[in-house]
Amino acid sequence: MSALRFIFLIATILTVMTVVTAHNITAILSEFPEYSEFNHYLSETKLDDEINSRETITVLVLNNGVVSSLAGKHPLSVIKGVLSLHILLDYYDNKKLHAISDGTTLSTTLFQTTGNAPGDVGFVNITDLKGGKVGFGSAVAGSKLDSTYTKSVKQIPYNISVLEINEPIIAPGILTAPAPSADVNITGLLEKAGCKTFVKLITETGVLKVYQLAAAKGLTVFAPNDEAFKAAGVPDLSQLSNAELVALLQYHALASYTPKGSLKTTKDPLSTLATNGAGKYDLTVETAGDSVTLDSGVGTSRVASTVLDSTPLCIFTVDNVLLPTELFGKSPSPAPSLSPDVSPASAPAPDVLSPEPAAAPSPFLSPPAPPTEAPAGGPAPSDGPTADSENSNANSNSVDGVRALTLTTLGLVATSVSVMISFVLC
């Protein structure tokens, strides 16, 4: 019996210990004041959400002095592009850097996923140099390895690795990319993306002006494509009052810059431009892998494509028209089958999609600006590179990463094995 109890004890411990390690790059870097500037700009550009939404990632951090020098010369949109080149979609630690096959490799970066990276611009060249050094540079032909690995900062093994390099990785043309204009041609972008019906509606109702006013401070638009307005179940919008139509169109936008990475990490309901009170005209977000779905309470709509992602403006296309419950009621329940003594003609017509009077915000109110904070300063980094010793300290701290309850597959397997052994012992 003692042997049997021991086996079940081990199985229980394995079950409890089986967790998947999640990560929060903001929390990780907050432990290191020398990277406070880098951390600030990850948050400002919403790259932190993109990092946190991925399972395997390496972040190449720069100290405050390097980031301040870069940020003082370029707009936020350029800073975002540069930082995206420092986010590798693979796991590298000190050991792996010095064990690269053939001494050199190309790694895909987050910048490659933006669709703004022609050729090899979105890739980084990692080369194990002589003397124990590791160089980093753009993968574009002819680019130099201007950046060198300095030290390991922190790892949550095979989930996230944070490494320090001494200079920024600069791809050709990335510093000269034009900053987003304050008067972005929203209608032109939407028409090109196949959203002409939506463009017609926001133009005729004056909601376009609301979008334009909000764009300078932060705006995210979910534009239904033309096919969405033809889909079965879409109500007759001509039956809506002007105020209701304005509310519907404002419901398709957020008063903040919210790229896809931020949507994937969103847990709370999102307020829209139509929101005029607590819990009114909200959207909830559902994610499955890289897919993002918006739920209005009446129905859902998949975020289909990114038309523009340039701080502070983000424009997506969606597959369905977003129908708020404030205008169209709740999602209809399946209709019961008719009994023999009830004819279809006598059955009441469903009114789920009939518009209900609802207070709508003025189409010319400028939405509030998203909160911002000034970069936090920090002490200057210490001079001199370290490697294995820092990596050892970093690994010892990896257990401080954010933990989340997860699948207990390993525990279940252990439990099954223990049960089988118990039968053998009996």
Coordinates of C-alpha atoms in Angstrom, one line a residue:
M1 CA 0.0 0.0 0.0
S2 CA 2.9 2.4 0.7
A3 CA 4.2 2.0 -2.8
L4 CA 0.7 2.7 -4.2
R5 CA 0.4 5.8 -2.2
F6 CA 3.8 7.0 -3.3
I7 CA 2.9 6.6 -7.0
F8 CA -0.4 8.6 -6.6
L9 CA 1.5 11.3 -4.7
I10 CA 4.0 11.7 -7.6
A11 CA 1.1 11.8 -10.1
T12 CA -0.6 14.5 -8.1
I13 CA 2.6 16.6 -7.9
L14 CA 3.1 16.3 -11.7
T15 CA -0.5 17.3 -12.3
V16 CA -0.2 20.5 -10.2
M17 CA 3.2 21.4 -11.7
T18 CA 2.1 21.1 -15.3
V19 CA 1.6 24.6 -16.4
V20 CA 2.3 26.5 -19.6
T21 CA 4.5 29.5 -18.9
A22 CA 3.1 32.8 -20.2
H23 CA 5.1 36.0 -20.4
N24 CA 4.6 39.7 -20.0
I25 CA 7.5 41.7 -21.6
T26 CA 6.5 44.9 -19.8
A27 CA 6.7 43.1 -16.4
I28 CA 10.0 41.5 -17.3
L29 CA 11.7 44.7 -18.4
S30 CA 10.3 46.7 -15.5
E31 CA 12.9 44.8 -13.4
F32 CA 15.7 46.5 -15.4
P33 CA 15.7 50.3 -15.2
E34 CA 18.4 50.5 -17.8
Y35 CA 15.8 49.4 -20.4
S36 CA 13.0 51.7 -19.3
E37 CA 13.1 53.7 -22.5
F38 CA 12.9 50.5 -24.6
N39 CA 10.0 49.3 -22.5
H40 CA 8.2 52.6 -22.8
Y41 CA 8.3 52.5 -26.6
L42 CA 7.2 48.9 -26.7
S43 CA 4.1 50.0 -24.9
E44 CA 3.7 53.2 -26.8
T45 CA 3.7 51.4 -30.2
K46 CA 1.7 48.4 -28.8
L47 CA 4.5 46.0 -29.7
D48 CA 4.3 44.7 -26.2
D49 CA 0.9 43.2 -26.9
E50 CA 2.2 41.5 -30.0
I51 CA 5.1 40.1 -28.0
N52 CA 2.8 38.8 -25.3
S53 CA 0.5 37.2 -27.8
R54 CA 3.2 34.9 -29.2
E55 CA 4.4 31.7 -27.7
T56 CA 8.1 31.7 -28.9
I57 CA 9.9 35.0 -29.1
T58 CA 13.3 36.7 -28.6
V59 CA 13.6 40.4 -27.8
L60 CA 16.9 42.2 -28.5
V61 CA 16.9 45.1 -26.1
L62 CA 18.8 48.3 -26.3
N63 CA 19.8 50.4 -23.3
N64 CA 18.3 53.8 -22.5
G65 CA 21.1 55.8 -24.1
V66 CA 20.8 54.1 -27.4
V67 CA 17.0 54.3 -27.5
S68 CA 17.0 58.0 -26.5
S69 CA 19.4 58.8 -29.3
L70 CA 17.2 57.0 -31.9
A71 CA 13.9 58.4 -30.6
G72 CA 15.2 62.0 -30.6
K73 CA 15.7 61.9 -34.4
H74 CA 12.7 60.0 -35.7
P75 CA 8.9 59.9 -35.4
L76 CA 7.0 57.1 -33.5
S77 CA 6.2 55.2 -36.7
V78 CA 9.8 54.8 -37.6
I79 CA 10.7 53.8 -34.0
K80 CA 8.0 51.1 -34.2
G81 CA 9.6 49.8 -37.4
V82 CA 13.1 49.7 -35.9
L83 CA 11.9 48.0 -32.7
S84 CA 10.0 45.4 -34.8
L85 CA 13.4 44.4 -36.3
H86 CA 14.6 43.6 -32.8
I87 CA 11.8 41.1 -32.1
L88 CA 12.8 37.7 -33.5
L89 CA 10.1 35.0 -34.1
D90 CA 12.3 32.3 -32.7
Y91 CA 14.0 31.4 -29.4
Y92 CA 17.7 32.3 -29.0
D93 CA 19.7 32.2 -25.8
N94 CA 23.4 32.4 -25.1
K95 CA 24.0 28.7 -25.8
K96 CA 22.0 28.7 -29.1
L97 CA 23.8 31.9 -30.3
H98 CA 27.1 30.1 -30.1
A99 CA 25.8 26.9 -31.7
I100 CA 24.4 28.3 -34.9
S101 CA 24.8 25.8 -37.8
D102 CA 27.5 26.9 -40.2
G103 CA 28.1 29.9 -38.0
T104 CA 25.4 32.1 -39.5
T105 CA 21.6 32.2 -39.9
L106 CA 18.7 34.4 -40.9
S107 CA 15.9 35.0 -38.5
T108 CA 12.4 36.3 -39.2
T109 CA 11.4 39.4 -37.3
L110 CA 8.1 40.9 -36.4
F111 CA 8.7 43.6 -39.1
Q112 CA 8.4 40.9 -41.7
T113 CA 4.8 40.2 -40.6
T114 CA 3.7 43.8 -41.3
G115 CA 3.6 43.5 -45.0
N116 CA 5.9 46.6 -45.3
A117 CA 9.1 44.6 -45.6
P118 CA 10.2 44.1 -49.2
G119 CA 12.8 41.4 -50.0
D120 CA 15.0 40.6 -47.0
V121 CA 14.3 43.8 -45.0
G122 CA 12.2 41.8 -42.5
F123 CA 15.0 39.4 -41.7
V124 CA 18.1 39.7 -39.4
N125 CA 21.5 38.1 -40.0
I126 CA 22.9 36.4 -36.9
T127 CA 26.6 35.4 -37.2
D128 CA 28.8 33.7 -34.6
L129 CA 32.0 35.7 -35.0
K130 CA 35.6 34.8 -33.9
G131 CA 36.6 35.5 -30.3
G132 CA 33.2 34.5 -28.9
K133 CA 31.3 37.5 -30.2
V134 CA 28.0 37.3 -32.0
G135 CA 27.1 39.9 -34.6
F136 CA 23.6 41.1 -35.7
G137 CA 22.7 43.1 -38.9
S138 CA 20.1 43.4 -41.6
A139 CA 19.8 40.4 -43.9
V140 CA 19.7 42.7 -47.0
A141 CA 22.7 42.0 -49.2
G142 CA 25.7 44.2 -48.4
S143 CA 24.6 45.1 -44.9
K144 CA 27.1 45.2 -42.1
L145 CA 27.0 43.4 -38.8
D146 CA 26.9 46.7 -36.9
S147 CA 25.4 45.3 -33.7
T148 CA 27.0 42.9 -31.2
Y149 CA 25.5 40.6 -28.5
T150 CA 26.4 42.1 -25.1
K151 CA 24.7 39.9 -22.5
S152 CA 21.7 37.7 -21.7
V153 CA 19.1 39.5 -19.7
K154 CA 16.4 37.0 -18.9
Q155 CA 14.8 33.7 -20.2
I156 CA 11.7 31.7 -19.7
P157 CA 13.1 28.7 -21.6
Y158 CA 11.8 28.2 -25.1
N159 CA 9.0 30.7 -24.5
I160 CA 10.8 34.1 -24.4
S161 CA 14.4 35.2 -24.3
V162 CA 15.6 38.8 -23.7
L163 CA 19.1 39.6 -24.9
E164 CA 21.0 42.9 -25.0
I165 CA 22.8 44.2 -28.0
N166 CA 24.9 47.3 -28.2
E167 CA 23.6 49.1 -31.3
P168 CA 20.3 49.1 -33.2
I169 CA 19.8 46.9 -36.2
I170 CA 19.0 49.2 -39.1
A171 CA 17.6 47.9 -42.4
P172 CA 18.1 49.9 -45.6
G173 CA 15.3 52.5 -45.9
I174 CA 13.7 51.9 -42.5
L175 CA 14.8 55.3 -41.1
T176 CA 13.5 57.2 -44.1
A177 CA 10.0 55.7 -44.2
P178 CA 7.5 58.6 -44.3
A179 CA 5.7 59.4 -41.1
P180 CA 1.9 58.9 -41.3
S181 CA 0.1 62.0 -42.5
A182 CA -2.4 63.7 -40.3
D183 CA -4.8 63.7 -43.3
V184 CA -4.7 60.0 -44.3
N185 CA -7.0 59.3 -47.1
I186 CA -9.3 56.9 -45.2
T187 CA -11.9 56.6 -47.9
G188 CA -9.2 55.9 -50.6
L189 CA -7.7 53.1 -48.5
L190 CA -11.2 51.6 -47.8
E191 CA -12.3 51.7 -51.4
K192 CA -9.2 50.0 -52.5
A193 CA -9.8 47.3 -49.8
G194 CA -13.3 46.6 -51.2
C195 CA -15.4 48.6 -48.7
K196 CA -17.1 51.0 -51.0
T197 CA -20.6 50.6 -49.4
F198 CA -19.1 51.4 -46.0
V199 CA -17.3 54.5 -47.5
K200 CA -20.6 55.7 -49.0
L201 CA -22.4 55.4 -45.6
I202 CA -19.7 57.2 -43.5
T203 CA -19.4 59.9 -46.1
E204 CA -23.2 60.6 -46.4
T205 CA -23.8 60.6 -42.6
G206 CA -20.8 62.7 -41.6
V207 CA -19.2 59.9 -39.6
L208 CA -16.1 60.2 -41.9
K209 CA -15.4 63.6 -40.2
V210 CA -15.6 61.8 -36.8
Y211 CA -13.0 59.3 -38.0
Q212 CA -10.7 62.1 -39.3
L213 CA -10.8 64.0 -36.1
A214 CA -10.1 60.9 -34.0
A215 CA -7.3 59.7 -36.3
A216 CA -4.7 62.2 -35.0
K217 CA -5.1 60.9 -31.4
G218 CA -5.8 57.2 -32.0
L219 CA -8.3 55.4 -34.1
T220 CA -9.1 51.8 -35.1
V221 CA -11.7 51.1 -37.8
F222 CA -13.5 47.8 -38.5
A223 CA -14.8 48.2 -42.1
P224 CA -17.3 45.6 -43.4
N225 CA -16.5 44.6 -47.0
D226 CA -19.1 45.1 -49.7
E227 CA -20.2 41.5 -49.5
A228 CA -21.0 41.8 -45.8
F229 CA -23.8 44.3 -46.6
K230 CA -25.4 41.8 -49.0
A231 CA -25.3 38.9 -46.6
A232 CA -28.5 37.2 -45.4
G233 CA -29.8 38.6 -42.1
V234 CA -28.4 42.1 -42.5
P235 CA -31.2 44.5 -41.7
D236 CA -32.5 47.1 -44.1
L237 CA -30.4 50.1 -43.1
S238 CA -32.7 52.5 -44.8
Q239 CA -35.3 51.8 -42.1
L240 CA -32.9 53.3 -39.4
S241 CA -33.2 56.9 -38.4
N242 CA -30.1 59.1 -39.1
A243 CA -29.1 59.0 -35.4
E244 CA -29.3 55.2 -35.4
L245 CA -27.3 54.9 -38.6
V246 CA -24.6 57.2 -37.2
A247 CA -24.5 55.1 -34.0
L248 CA -24.1 51.9 -36.1
L249 CA -21.2 53.4 -38.1
Q250 CA -19.5 54.7 -35.1
Y251 CA -19.9 51.3 -33.5
H252 CA -17.4 50.1 -36.2
A253 CA -14.5 52.2 -34.7
L254 CA -12.5 52.5 -31.5
A255 CA -11.1 55.8 -30.1
S256 CA -7.6 54.3 -29.8
Y257 CA -4.8 52.7 -31.8
T258 CA -5.5 49.0 -31.3
P259 CA -3.5 46.8 -33.7
K260 CA -4.1 43.1 -34.1
G261 CA -1.6 42.2 -31.4
S262 CA -3.5 44.3 -28.9
L263 CA -6.8 42.8 -29.9
K264 CA -5.4 39.3 -29.3
T265 CA -4.5 40.1 -25.7
T266 CA -7.7 42.0 -24.9
K267 CA -9.8 40.5 -22.1
D268 CA -12.3 43.3 -21.3
P269 CA -15.1 44.7 -23.6
L270 CA -14.0 47.4 -25.9
S271 CA -15.7 50.8 -25.9
T272 CA -16.4 52.1 -29.4
L273 CA -17.0 55.6 -30.8
A274 CA -20.7 55.0 -30.2
T275 CA -20.3 54.2 -26.5
N276 CA -22.4 56.6 -24.5
G277 CA -22.5 54.9 -21.2
A278 CA -21.2 51.9 -19.2
G279 CA -21.7 48.7 -21.1
K280 CA -23.3 50.5 -24.1
Y281 CA -22.2 49.8 -27.6
D282 CA -19.3 47.6 -26.5
L283 CA -17.5 44.9 -28.4
T284 CA -16.0 41.7 -27.1
V285 CA -13.0 39.9 -28.6
E286 CA -12.5 36.2 -29.1
T287 CA -9.2 34.7 -30.3
A288 CA -8.1 31.4 -31.7
G289 CA -4.5 31.2 -32.6
D290 CA -3.9 34.2 -34.9
S291 CA -7.6 34.6 -35.7
V292 CA -9.5 37.5 -34.1
T293 CA -13.3 37.6 -34.0
L294 CA -15.5 40.5 -32.8
D295 CA -18.7 39.8 -30.9
S296 CA -21.5 42.4 -30.8
G297 CA -24.0 40.3 -28.9
V298 CA -26.1 39.9 -32.0
G299 CA -23.5 38.1 -34.1
T300 CA -19.8 37.8 -34.7
S301 CA -17.4 39.0 -37.4
R302 CA -13.9 37.9 -38.2
V303 CA -11.1 40.4 -38.6
A304 CA -10.3 39.6 -42.2
S305 CA -7.3 41.8 -43.2
T306 CA -5.2 44.7 -42.1
V307 CA -5.6 47.7 -44.5
L308 CA -3.4 50.0 -42.5
D309 CA -1.3 49.7 -39.3
S310 CA 0.6 52.9 -38.8
T311 CA 0.6 54.6 -35.3
P312 CA -1.8 56.1 -34.4
L313 CA -4.3 54.7 -37.1
C314 CA -5.3 51.1 -37.7
I315 CA -7.8 50.0 -40.3
F316 CA -9.1 46.4 -40.6
T317 CA -11.7 44.8 -42.9
V318 CA -14.3 42.5 -41.3
D319 CA -16.5 39.8 -42.8
N320 CA -19.8 40.9 -41.3
V321 CA -21.6 44.1 -40.4
L322 CA -21.3 44.6 -36.6
L323 CA -24.9 44.8 -35.2
P324 CA -25.1 46.3 -31.7
T325 CA -27.7 45.0 -29.3
E326 CA -28.7 48.5 -28.5
L327 CA -30.1 48.8 -32.0
F328 CA -31.0 45.2 -33.0
G329 CA -31.7 43.3 -29.8
K330 CA -29.9 40.2 -28.7
S331 CA -28.8 37.2 -30.8
P332 CA -31.9 35.3 -31.9
S333 CA -32.6 31.9 -30.4
P334 CA -33.4 29.0 -32.8
A335 CA -37.0 29.1 -33.8
P336 CA -39.1 26.1 -32.5
S337 CA -40.8 23.9 -35.0
L338 CA -44.4 24.7 -35.7
S339 CA -47.0 22.3 -34.3
P340 CA -49.6 20.9 -36.8
D341 CA -52.4 23.2 -35.6
V342 CA -50.3 26.3 -36.2
S343 CA -50.0 27.6 -39.7
P344 CA -46.9 29.6 -40.8
A345 CA -49.2 32.5 -41.7
S346 CA -50.4 32.8 -38.1
A347 CA -46.9 32.6 -36.6
P348 CA -45.6 36.0 -35.5
A349 CA -42.9 37.5 -37.5
P350 CA -39.5 37.7 -35.8
D351 CA -38.6 41.2 -34.8
V352 CA -35.0 40.6 -33.5
L353 CA -33.5 42.8 -36.2
S354 CA -36.1 45.5 -35.9
P355 CA -34.4 48.8 -34.9
E356 CA -35.2 49.9 -31.4
P357 CA -34.9 53.6 -30.4
A358 CA -31.5 54.3 -29.0
A359 CA -29.6 57.4 -28.0
A360 CA -26.8 57.9 -30.4
P361 CA -23.7 60.2 -29.9
S362 CA -23.3 63.2 -32.0
P363 CA -21.4 62.5 -35.2
F364 CA -19.2 65.5 -34.7
L365 CA -18.0 64.8 -31.2
S366 CA -14.3 64.2 -31.1
P367 CA -13.5 61.1 -29.0
P368 CA -11.1 61.4 -26.1
A369 CA -7.4 60.8 -26.7
P370 CA -5.8 57.7 -25.4
P371 CA -3.6 58.2 -22.3
T372 CA 0.1 58.6 -22.8
E373 CA 3.0 58.9 -20.5
A374 CA 6.4 60.4 -20.8
P375 CA 9.3 58.1 -21.1
A376 CA 10.7 57.1 -17.7
G377 CA 14.3 57.7 -17.2
G378 CA 16.7 55.2 -15.7
P379 CA 20.3 54.9 -14.6
A380 CA 22.9 54.5 -17.2
P381 CA 23.9 50.9 -18.0
S382 CA 27.1 49.5 -16.7
D383 CA 30.0 49.2 -19.1
G384 CA 31.6 46.0 -20.3
P385 CA 29.9 42.9 -21.8
T386 CA 29.1 39.8 -19.8
A387 CA 27.8 36.6 -21.1
D388 CA 27.7 33.2 -19.4
S389 CA 27.5 34.7 -15.9
E390 CA 24.6 36.9 -16.8
N391 CA 22.9 34.1 -18.6
S392 CA 23.2 31.9 -15.5
N393 CA 21.7 34.7 -13.3
A394 CA 19.0 35.2 -15.9
N395 CA 18.0 31.6 -16.0
S396 CA 17.8 31.4 -12.2
N397 CA 15.3 34.3 -12.4
S398 CA 13.2 32.7 -15.1
V399 CA 10.7 31.3 -12.6
D400 CA 9.6 34.8 -11.9
G401 CA 7.8 34.8 -15.2
V402 CA 4.0 35.1 -15.3
R403 CA 2.3 31.7 -14.8
A404 CA -1.1 30.7 -16.1
L405 CA -3.2 27.6 -15.5
T406 CA -3.1 25.3 -18.5
L407 CA -3.6 21.8 -20.0
T408 CA -2.7 19.0 -17.6
T409 CA -1.7 16.5 -20.3
L410 CA 1.5 15.4 -18.7
G411 CA -0.3 15.1 -15.3
L412 CA -3.0 13.0 -16.9
V413 CA -0.5 10.7 -18.5
A414 CA 1.3 10.3 -15.2
T415 CA -2.0 9.5 -13.5
S416 CA -2.8 6.9 -16.1
V417 CA 0.6 5.3 -15.6
S418 CA 0.1 5.2 -11.9
V419 CA -3.3 3.6 -12.2
M420 CA -1.8 0.9 -14.4
I421 CA 1.0 0.3 -12.0
S422 CA -1.4 0.0 -9.1
F423 CA -3.2 -2.8 -11.0
V424 CA 0.1 -4.6 -11.4
L425 CA 0.9 -4.2 -7.7
C426 CA -2.5 -5.5 -6.8

